[in-house]
Short mmCIF file of N, CA and C in Angstrom, two decimals:
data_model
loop_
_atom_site.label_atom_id
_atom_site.label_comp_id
_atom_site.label_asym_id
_atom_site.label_seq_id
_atom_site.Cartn_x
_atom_site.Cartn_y
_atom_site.Cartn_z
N UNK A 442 -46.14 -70.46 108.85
CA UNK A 442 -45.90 -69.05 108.69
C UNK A 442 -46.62 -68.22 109.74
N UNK A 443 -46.26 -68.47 110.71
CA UNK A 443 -46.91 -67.46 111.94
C UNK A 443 -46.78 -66.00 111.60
N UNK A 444 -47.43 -64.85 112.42
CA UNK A 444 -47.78 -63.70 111.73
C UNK A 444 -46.31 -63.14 112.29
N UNK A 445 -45.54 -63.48 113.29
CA UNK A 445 -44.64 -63.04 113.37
C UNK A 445 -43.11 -63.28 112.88
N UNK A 446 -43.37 -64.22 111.64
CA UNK A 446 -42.11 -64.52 111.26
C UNK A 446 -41.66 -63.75 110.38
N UNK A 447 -42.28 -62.66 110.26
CA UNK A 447 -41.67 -61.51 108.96
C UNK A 447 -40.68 -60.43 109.74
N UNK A 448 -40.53 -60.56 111.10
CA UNK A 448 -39.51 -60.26 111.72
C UNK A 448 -38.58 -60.98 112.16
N UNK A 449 -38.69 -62.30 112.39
CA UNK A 449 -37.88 -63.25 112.33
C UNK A 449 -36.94 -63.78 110.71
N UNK A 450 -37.59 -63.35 110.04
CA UNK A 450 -37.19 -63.18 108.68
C UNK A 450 -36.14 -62.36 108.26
N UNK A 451 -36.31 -61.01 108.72
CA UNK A 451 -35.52 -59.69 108.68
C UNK A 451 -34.22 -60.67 109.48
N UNK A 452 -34.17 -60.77 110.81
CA UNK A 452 -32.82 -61.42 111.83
C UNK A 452 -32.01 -62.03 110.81
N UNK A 453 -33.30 -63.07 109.68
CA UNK A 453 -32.15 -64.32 109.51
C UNK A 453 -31.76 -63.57 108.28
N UNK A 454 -32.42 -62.59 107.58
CA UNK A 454 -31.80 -62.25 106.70
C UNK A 454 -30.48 -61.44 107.09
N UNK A 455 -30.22 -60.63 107.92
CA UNK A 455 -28.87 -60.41 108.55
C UNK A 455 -27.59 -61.76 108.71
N UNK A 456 -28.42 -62.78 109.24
CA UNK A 456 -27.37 -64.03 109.19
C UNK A 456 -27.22 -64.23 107.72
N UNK A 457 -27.97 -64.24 107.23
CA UNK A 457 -27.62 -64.66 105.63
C UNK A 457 -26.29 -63.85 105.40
N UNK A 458 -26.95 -62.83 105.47
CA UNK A 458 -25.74 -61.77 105.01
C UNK A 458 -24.03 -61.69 105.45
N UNK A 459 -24.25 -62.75 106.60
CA UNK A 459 -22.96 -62.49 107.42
C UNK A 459 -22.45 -63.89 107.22
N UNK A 460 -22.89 -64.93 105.96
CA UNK A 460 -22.87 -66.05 105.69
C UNK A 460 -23.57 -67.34 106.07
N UNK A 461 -24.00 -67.13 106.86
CA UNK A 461 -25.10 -68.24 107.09
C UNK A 461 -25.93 -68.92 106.38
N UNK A 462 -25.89 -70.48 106.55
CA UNK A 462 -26.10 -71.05 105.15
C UNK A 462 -27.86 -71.52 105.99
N UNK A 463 -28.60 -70.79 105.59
CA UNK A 463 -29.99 -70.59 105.92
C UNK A 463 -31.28 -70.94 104.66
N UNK A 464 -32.23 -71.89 105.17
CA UNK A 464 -33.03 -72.49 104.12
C UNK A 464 -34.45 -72.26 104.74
N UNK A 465 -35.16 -71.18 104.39
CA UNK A 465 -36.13 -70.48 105.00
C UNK A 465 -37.16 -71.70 104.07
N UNK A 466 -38.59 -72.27 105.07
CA UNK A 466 -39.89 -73.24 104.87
C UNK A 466 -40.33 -72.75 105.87
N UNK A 467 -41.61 -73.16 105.19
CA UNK A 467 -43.32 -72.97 105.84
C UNK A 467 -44.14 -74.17 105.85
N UNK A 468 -44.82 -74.29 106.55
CA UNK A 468 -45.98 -75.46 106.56
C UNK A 468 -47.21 -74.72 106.12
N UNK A 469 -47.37 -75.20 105.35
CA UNK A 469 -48.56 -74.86 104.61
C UNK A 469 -50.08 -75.84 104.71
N UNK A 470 -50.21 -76.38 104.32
CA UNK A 470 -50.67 -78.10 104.00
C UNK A 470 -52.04 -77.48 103.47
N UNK A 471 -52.74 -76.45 103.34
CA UNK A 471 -53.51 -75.99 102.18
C UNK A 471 -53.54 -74.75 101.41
N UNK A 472 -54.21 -74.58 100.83
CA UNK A 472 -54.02 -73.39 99.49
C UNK A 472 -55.20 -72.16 100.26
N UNK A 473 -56.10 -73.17 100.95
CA UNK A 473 -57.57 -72.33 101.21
C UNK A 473 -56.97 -71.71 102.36
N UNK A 474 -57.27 -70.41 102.69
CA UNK A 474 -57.10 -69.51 103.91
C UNK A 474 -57.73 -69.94 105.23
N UNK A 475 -58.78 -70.43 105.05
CA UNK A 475 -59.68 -70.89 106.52
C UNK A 475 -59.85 -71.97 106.76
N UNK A 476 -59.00 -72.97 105.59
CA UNK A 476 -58.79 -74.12 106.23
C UNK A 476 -57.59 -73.77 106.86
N UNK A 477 -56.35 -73.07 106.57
CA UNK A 477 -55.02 -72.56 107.48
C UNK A 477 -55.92 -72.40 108.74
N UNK A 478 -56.61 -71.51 109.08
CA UNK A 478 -56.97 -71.05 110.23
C UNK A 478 -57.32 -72.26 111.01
N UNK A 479 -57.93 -72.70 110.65
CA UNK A 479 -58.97 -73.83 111.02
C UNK A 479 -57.39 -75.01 111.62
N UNK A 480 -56.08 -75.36 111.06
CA UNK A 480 -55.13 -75.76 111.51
C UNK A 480 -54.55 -75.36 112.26
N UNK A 481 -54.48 -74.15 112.59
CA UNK A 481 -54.19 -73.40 113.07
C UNK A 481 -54.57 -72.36 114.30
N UNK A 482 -55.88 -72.67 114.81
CA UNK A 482 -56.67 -71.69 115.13
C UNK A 482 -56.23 -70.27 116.50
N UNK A 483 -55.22 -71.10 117.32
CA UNK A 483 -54.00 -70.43 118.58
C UNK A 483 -53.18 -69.73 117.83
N UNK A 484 -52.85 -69.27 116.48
CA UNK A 484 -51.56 -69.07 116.42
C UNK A 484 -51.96 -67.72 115.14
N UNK A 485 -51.75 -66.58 115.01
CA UNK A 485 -52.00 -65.96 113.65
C UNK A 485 -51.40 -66.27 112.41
N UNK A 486 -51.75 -66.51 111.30
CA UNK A 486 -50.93 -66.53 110.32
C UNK A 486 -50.61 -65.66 109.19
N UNK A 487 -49.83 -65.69 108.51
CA UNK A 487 -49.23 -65.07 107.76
C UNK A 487 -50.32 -65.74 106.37
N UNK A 488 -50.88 -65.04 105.47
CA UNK A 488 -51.21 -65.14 104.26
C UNK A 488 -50.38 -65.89 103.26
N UNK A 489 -50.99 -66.90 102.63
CA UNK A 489 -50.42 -67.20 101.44
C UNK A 489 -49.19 -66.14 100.32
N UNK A 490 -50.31 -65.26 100.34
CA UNK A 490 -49.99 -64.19 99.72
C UNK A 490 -48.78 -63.27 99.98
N UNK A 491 -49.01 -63.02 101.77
CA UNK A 491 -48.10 -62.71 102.15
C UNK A 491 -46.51 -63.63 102.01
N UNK A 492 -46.71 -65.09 102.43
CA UNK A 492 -45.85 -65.91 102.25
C UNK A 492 -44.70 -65.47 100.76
N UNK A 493 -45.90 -65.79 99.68
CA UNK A 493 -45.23 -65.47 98.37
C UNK A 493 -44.12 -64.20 98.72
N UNK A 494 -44.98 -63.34 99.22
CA UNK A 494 -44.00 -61.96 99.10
C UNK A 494 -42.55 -61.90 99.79
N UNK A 495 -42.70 -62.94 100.62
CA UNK A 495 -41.38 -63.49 101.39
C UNK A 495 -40.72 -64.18 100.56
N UNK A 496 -41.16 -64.93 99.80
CA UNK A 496 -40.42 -65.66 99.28
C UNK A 496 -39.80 -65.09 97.89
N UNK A 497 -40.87 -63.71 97.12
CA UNK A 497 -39.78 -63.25 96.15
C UNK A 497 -38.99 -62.10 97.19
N UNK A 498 -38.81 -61.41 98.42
CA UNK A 498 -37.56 -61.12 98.79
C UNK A 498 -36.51 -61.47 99.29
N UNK A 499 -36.85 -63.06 99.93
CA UNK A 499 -35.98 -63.58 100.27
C UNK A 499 -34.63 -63.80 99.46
N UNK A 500 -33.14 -63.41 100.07
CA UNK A 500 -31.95 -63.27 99.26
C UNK A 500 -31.43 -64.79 99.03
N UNK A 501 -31.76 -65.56 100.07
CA UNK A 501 -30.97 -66.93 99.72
C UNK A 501 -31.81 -67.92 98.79
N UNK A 502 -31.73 -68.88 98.81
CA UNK A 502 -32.39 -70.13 97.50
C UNK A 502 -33.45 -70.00 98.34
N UNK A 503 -34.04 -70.88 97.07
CA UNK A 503 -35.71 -71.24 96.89
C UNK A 503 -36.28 -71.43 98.32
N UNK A 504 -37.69 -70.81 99.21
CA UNK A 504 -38.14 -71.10 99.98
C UNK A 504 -38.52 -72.32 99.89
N UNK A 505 -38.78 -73.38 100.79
CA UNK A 505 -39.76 -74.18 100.57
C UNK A 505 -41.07 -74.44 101.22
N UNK A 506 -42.53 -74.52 100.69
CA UNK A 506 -43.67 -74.84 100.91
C UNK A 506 -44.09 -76.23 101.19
N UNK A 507 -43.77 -76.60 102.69
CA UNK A 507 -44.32 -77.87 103.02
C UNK A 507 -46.18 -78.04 103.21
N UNK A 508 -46.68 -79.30 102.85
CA UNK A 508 -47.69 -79.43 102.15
C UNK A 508 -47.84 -80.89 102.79
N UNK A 509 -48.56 -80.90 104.01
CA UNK A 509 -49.10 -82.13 104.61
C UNK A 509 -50.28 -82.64 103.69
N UNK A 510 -50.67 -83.17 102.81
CA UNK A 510 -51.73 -83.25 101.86
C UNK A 510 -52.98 -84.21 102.86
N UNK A 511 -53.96 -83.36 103.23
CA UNK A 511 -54.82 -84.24 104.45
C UNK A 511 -56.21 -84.32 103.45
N UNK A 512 -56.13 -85.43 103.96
CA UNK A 512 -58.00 -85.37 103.16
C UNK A 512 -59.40 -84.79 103.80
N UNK A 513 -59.58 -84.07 102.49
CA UNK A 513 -60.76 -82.93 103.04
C UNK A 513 -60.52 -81.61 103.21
N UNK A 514 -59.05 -81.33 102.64
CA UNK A 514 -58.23 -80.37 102.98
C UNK A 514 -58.07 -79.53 101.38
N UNK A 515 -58.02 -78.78 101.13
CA UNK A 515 -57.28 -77.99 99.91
C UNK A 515 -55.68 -77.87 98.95
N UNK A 516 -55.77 -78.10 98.19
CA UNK A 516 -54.18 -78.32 97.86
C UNK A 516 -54.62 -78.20 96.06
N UNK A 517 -54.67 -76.72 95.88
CA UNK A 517 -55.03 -76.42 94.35
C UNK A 517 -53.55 -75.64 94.09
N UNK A 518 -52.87 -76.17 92.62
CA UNK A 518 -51.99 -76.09 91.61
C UNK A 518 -51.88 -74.63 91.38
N UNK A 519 -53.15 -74.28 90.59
CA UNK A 519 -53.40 -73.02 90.34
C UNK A 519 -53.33 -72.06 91.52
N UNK A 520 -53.91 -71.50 92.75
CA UNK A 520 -53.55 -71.03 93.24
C UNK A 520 -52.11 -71.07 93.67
N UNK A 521 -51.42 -71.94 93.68
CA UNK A 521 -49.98 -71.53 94.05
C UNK A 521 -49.14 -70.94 93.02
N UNK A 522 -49.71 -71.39 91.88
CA UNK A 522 -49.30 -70.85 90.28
C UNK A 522 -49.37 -69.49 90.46
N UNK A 523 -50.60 -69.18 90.86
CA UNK A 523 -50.97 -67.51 90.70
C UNK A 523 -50.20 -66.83 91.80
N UNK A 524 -50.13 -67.19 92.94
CA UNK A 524 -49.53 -66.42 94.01
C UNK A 524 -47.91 -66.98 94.31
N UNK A 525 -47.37 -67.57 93.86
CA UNK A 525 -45.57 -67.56 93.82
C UNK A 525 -44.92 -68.14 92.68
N UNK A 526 -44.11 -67.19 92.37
CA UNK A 526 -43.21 -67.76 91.44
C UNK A 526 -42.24 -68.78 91.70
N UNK A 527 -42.09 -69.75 90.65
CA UNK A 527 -41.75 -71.23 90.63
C UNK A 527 -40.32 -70.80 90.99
N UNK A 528 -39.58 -70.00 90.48
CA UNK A 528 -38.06 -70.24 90.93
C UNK A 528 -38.02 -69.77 91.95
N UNK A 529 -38.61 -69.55 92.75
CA UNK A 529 -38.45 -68.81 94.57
C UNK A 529 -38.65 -69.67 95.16
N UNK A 530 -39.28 -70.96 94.82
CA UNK A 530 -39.95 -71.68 95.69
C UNK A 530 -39.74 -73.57 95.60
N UNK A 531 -39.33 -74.26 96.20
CA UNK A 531 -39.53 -75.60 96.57
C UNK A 531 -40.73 -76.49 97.23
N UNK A 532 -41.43 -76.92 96.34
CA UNK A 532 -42.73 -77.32 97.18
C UNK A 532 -42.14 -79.22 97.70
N UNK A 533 -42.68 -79.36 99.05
CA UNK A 533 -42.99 -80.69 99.36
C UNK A 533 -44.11 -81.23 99.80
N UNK A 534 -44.66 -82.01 99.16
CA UNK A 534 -45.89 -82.93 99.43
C UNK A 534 -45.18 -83.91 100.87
N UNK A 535 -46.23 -84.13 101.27
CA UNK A 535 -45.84 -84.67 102.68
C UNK A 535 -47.05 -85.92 103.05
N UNK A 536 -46.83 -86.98 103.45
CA UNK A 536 -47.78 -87.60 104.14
C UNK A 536 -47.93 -87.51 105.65
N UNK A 537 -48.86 -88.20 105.59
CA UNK A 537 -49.23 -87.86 107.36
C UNK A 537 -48.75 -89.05 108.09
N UNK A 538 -48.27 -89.05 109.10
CA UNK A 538 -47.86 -90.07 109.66
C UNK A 538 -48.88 -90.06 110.65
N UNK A 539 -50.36 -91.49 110.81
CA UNK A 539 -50.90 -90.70 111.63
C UNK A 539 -50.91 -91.95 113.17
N UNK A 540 -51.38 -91.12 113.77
CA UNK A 540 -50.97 -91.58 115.80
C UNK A 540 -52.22 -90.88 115.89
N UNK A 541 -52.22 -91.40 117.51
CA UNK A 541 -53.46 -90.79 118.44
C UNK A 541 -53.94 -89.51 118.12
N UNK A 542 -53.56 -88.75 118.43
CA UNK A 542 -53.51 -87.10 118.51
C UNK A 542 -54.24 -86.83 116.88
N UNK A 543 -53.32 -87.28 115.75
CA UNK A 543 -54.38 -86.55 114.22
C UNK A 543 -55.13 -87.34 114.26
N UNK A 544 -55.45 -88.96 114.98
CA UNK A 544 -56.73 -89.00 114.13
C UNK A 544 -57.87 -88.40 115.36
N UNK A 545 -57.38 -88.02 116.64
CA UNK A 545 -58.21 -87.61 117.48
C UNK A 545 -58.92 -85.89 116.99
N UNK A 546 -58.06 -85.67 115.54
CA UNK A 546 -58.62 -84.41 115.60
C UNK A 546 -59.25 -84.76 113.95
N UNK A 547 -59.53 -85.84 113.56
CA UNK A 547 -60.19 -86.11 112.63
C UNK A 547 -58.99 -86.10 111.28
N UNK A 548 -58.06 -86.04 111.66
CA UNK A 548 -57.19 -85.57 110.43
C UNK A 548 -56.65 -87.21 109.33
N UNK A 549 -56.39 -87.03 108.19
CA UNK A 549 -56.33 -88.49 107.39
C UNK A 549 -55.55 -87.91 106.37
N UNK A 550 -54.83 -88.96 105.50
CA UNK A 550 -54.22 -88.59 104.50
C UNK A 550 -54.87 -88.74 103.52
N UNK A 551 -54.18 -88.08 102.46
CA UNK A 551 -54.94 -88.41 101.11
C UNK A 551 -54.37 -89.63 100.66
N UNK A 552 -55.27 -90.13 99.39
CA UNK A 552 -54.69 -91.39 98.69
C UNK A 552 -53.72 -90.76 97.96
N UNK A 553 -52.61 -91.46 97.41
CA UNK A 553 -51.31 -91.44 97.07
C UNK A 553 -51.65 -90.85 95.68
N UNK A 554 -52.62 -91.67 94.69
CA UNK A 554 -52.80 -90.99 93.75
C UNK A 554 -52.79 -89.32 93.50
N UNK A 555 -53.94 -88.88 94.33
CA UNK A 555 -53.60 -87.37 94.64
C UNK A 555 -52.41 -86.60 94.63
N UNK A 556 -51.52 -87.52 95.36
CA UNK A 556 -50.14 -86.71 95.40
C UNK A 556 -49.49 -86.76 94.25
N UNK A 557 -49.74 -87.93 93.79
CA UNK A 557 -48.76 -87.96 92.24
C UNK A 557 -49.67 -87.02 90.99
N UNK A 558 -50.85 -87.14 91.59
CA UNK A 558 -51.76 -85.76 90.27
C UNK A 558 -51.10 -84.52 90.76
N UNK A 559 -50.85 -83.95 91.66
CA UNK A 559 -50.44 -82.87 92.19
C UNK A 559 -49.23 -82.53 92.06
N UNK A 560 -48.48 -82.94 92.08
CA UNK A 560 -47.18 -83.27 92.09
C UNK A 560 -46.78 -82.51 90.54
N UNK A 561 -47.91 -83.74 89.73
CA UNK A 561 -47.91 -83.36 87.80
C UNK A 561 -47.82 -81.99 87.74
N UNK A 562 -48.96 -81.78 88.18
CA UNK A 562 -49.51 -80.71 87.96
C UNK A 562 -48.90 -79.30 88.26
N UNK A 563 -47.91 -79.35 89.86
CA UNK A 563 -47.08 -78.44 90.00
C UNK A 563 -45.94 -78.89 89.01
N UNK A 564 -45.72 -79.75 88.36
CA UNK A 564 -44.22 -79.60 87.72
C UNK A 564 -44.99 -78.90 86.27
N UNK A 565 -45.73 -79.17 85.79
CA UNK A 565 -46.03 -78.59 84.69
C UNK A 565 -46.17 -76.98 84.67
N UNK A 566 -46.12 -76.24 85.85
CA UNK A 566 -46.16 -74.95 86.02
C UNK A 566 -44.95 -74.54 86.24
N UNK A 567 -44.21 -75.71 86.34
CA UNK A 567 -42.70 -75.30 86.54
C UNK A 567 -41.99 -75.13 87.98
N UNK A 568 -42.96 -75.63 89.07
CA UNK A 568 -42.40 -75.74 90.29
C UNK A 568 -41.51 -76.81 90.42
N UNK A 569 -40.56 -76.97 91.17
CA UNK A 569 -39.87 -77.79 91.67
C UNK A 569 -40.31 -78.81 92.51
N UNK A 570 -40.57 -79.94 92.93
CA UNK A 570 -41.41 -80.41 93.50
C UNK A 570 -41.16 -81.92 94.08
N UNK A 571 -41.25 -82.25 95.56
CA UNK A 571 -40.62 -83.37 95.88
C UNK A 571 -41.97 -84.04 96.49
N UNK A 572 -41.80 -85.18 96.65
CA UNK A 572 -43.20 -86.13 97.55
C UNK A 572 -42.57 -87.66 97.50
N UNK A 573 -42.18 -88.27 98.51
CA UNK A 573 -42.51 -89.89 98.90
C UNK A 573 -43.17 -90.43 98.15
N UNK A 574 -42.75 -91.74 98.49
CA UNK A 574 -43.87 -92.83 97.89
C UNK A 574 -44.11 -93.57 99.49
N UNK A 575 -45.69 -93.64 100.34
CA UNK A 575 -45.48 -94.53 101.46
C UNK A 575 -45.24 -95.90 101.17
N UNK A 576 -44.43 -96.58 102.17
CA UNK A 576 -44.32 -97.62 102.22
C UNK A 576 -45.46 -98.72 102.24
N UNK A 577 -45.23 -99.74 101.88
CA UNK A 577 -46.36 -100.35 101.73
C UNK A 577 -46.49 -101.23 103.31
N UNK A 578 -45.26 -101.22 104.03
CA UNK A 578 -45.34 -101.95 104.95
C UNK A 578 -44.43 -100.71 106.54
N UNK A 579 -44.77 -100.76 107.42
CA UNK A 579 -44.31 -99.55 108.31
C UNK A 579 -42.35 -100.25 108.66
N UNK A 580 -41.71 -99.39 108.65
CA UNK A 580 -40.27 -99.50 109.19
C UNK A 580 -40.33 -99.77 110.26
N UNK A 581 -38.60 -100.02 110.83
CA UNK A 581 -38.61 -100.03 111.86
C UNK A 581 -38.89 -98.80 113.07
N UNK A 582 -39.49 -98.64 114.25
CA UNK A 582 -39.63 -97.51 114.83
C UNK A 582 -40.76 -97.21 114.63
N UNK A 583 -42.17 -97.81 114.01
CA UNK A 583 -42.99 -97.41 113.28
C UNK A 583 -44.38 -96.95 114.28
N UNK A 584 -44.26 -98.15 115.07
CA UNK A 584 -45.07 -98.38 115.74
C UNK A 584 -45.50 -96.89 116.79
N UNK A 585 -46.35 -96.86 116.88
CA UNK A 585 -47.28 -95.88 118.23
C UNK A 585 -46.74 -96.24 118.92
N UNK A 586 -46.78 -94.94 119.87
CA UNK A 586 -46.32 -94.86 121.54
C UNK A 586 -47.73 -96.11 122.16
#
C-alpha cells in the first residue's frame, strides 16, 4: 500500500465503473506499523488504518490483505479485527519462498503451525481466509538461481 495508491485507487475505481473486472490487494505481511516501515523503508506507506478505509469504499469485491508471515514479524488477529471489516476483505497468509536476497536481509518464515493458529483465529472473527500448506519436499523449478 504505497502512500500513493489512494490515487491510483480513484483511476481504477473509474475502470470499475466502466466494467472492469478489477481485484484491488495489498502486501501487508504485518499488523505493527514500524515493522511496515522497517519493510519498507524507500517507499511511504499507506496506514493499516488507512488501508481499511479503502477497503470499506472500495465498490468492487472483497480487497485482499496479503500477509508474508516472517518470523519476528507481527501478524495479530485482533488488530485486523478492530481495523477492517471481514466482508470487505480477503486475507492471505503467504510463505516465504526464501533465496539469497531474504535471507541476506535476515528475513525467515514462520513455522507452519503459526499459520494454521492464525488462520483459526481470523476465521473465527469471520474473515475469509486462505494459506498453503508447504511442501514437504521443493517442486520442480525450485531450486536457486
Amino acid at each position: 500500500g504505497p502512500r500513493e495508491a489512494d490515487r491510483l485507487v480513484n483511476e481504477l475505481v473509474n475502470l470499475l465503473v466502466r466494467g472492469a473486472r478489477i481485484r484491488l490487494q495489498f502486501s501487508c505481511h504485518t499488523t505493527d506499523e514500524e515493522e511496515r516501515r522497517r519493510l519498507s523503508p524507500r517507499r511511504p506507506m499507506l496506514t493499516l488504518a488507512e488501508l481499511a478505509g479503502l477497503a470499506r469504499r472500495w465498490p468492487g469485491g472483497p480487497v485482499t490483505l496479503n500477509f508474508m508471515l516472517l518470523d519476528g514479524y507481527t501478524c495479530d488477529p485482533d488488530t485486523l479485527a478492530r481495523l477492517f471489516p471481514p466482508e470487505r476483505v480477503f486475507i492471505k497468509l503467504n510463505h516465504l519462498d526464501p533465496n539469497r536476497f531474504t535471507r541476506s536481509l535476515g528475513l525467515a518464515d514462520r513455522p507452519s503451525g503459526d499459520r494454521q493458529r492464525l488462520a483459526a483465529a481470523l476465521s473465527a472473527y469471520g474473515f475469509e481466509v486462505a494459506h498453503r500448506i508447504r511442501a514437504l519436499t521443493p517442486g520442480p523449478g525450485a531450486a536457486e538461481p
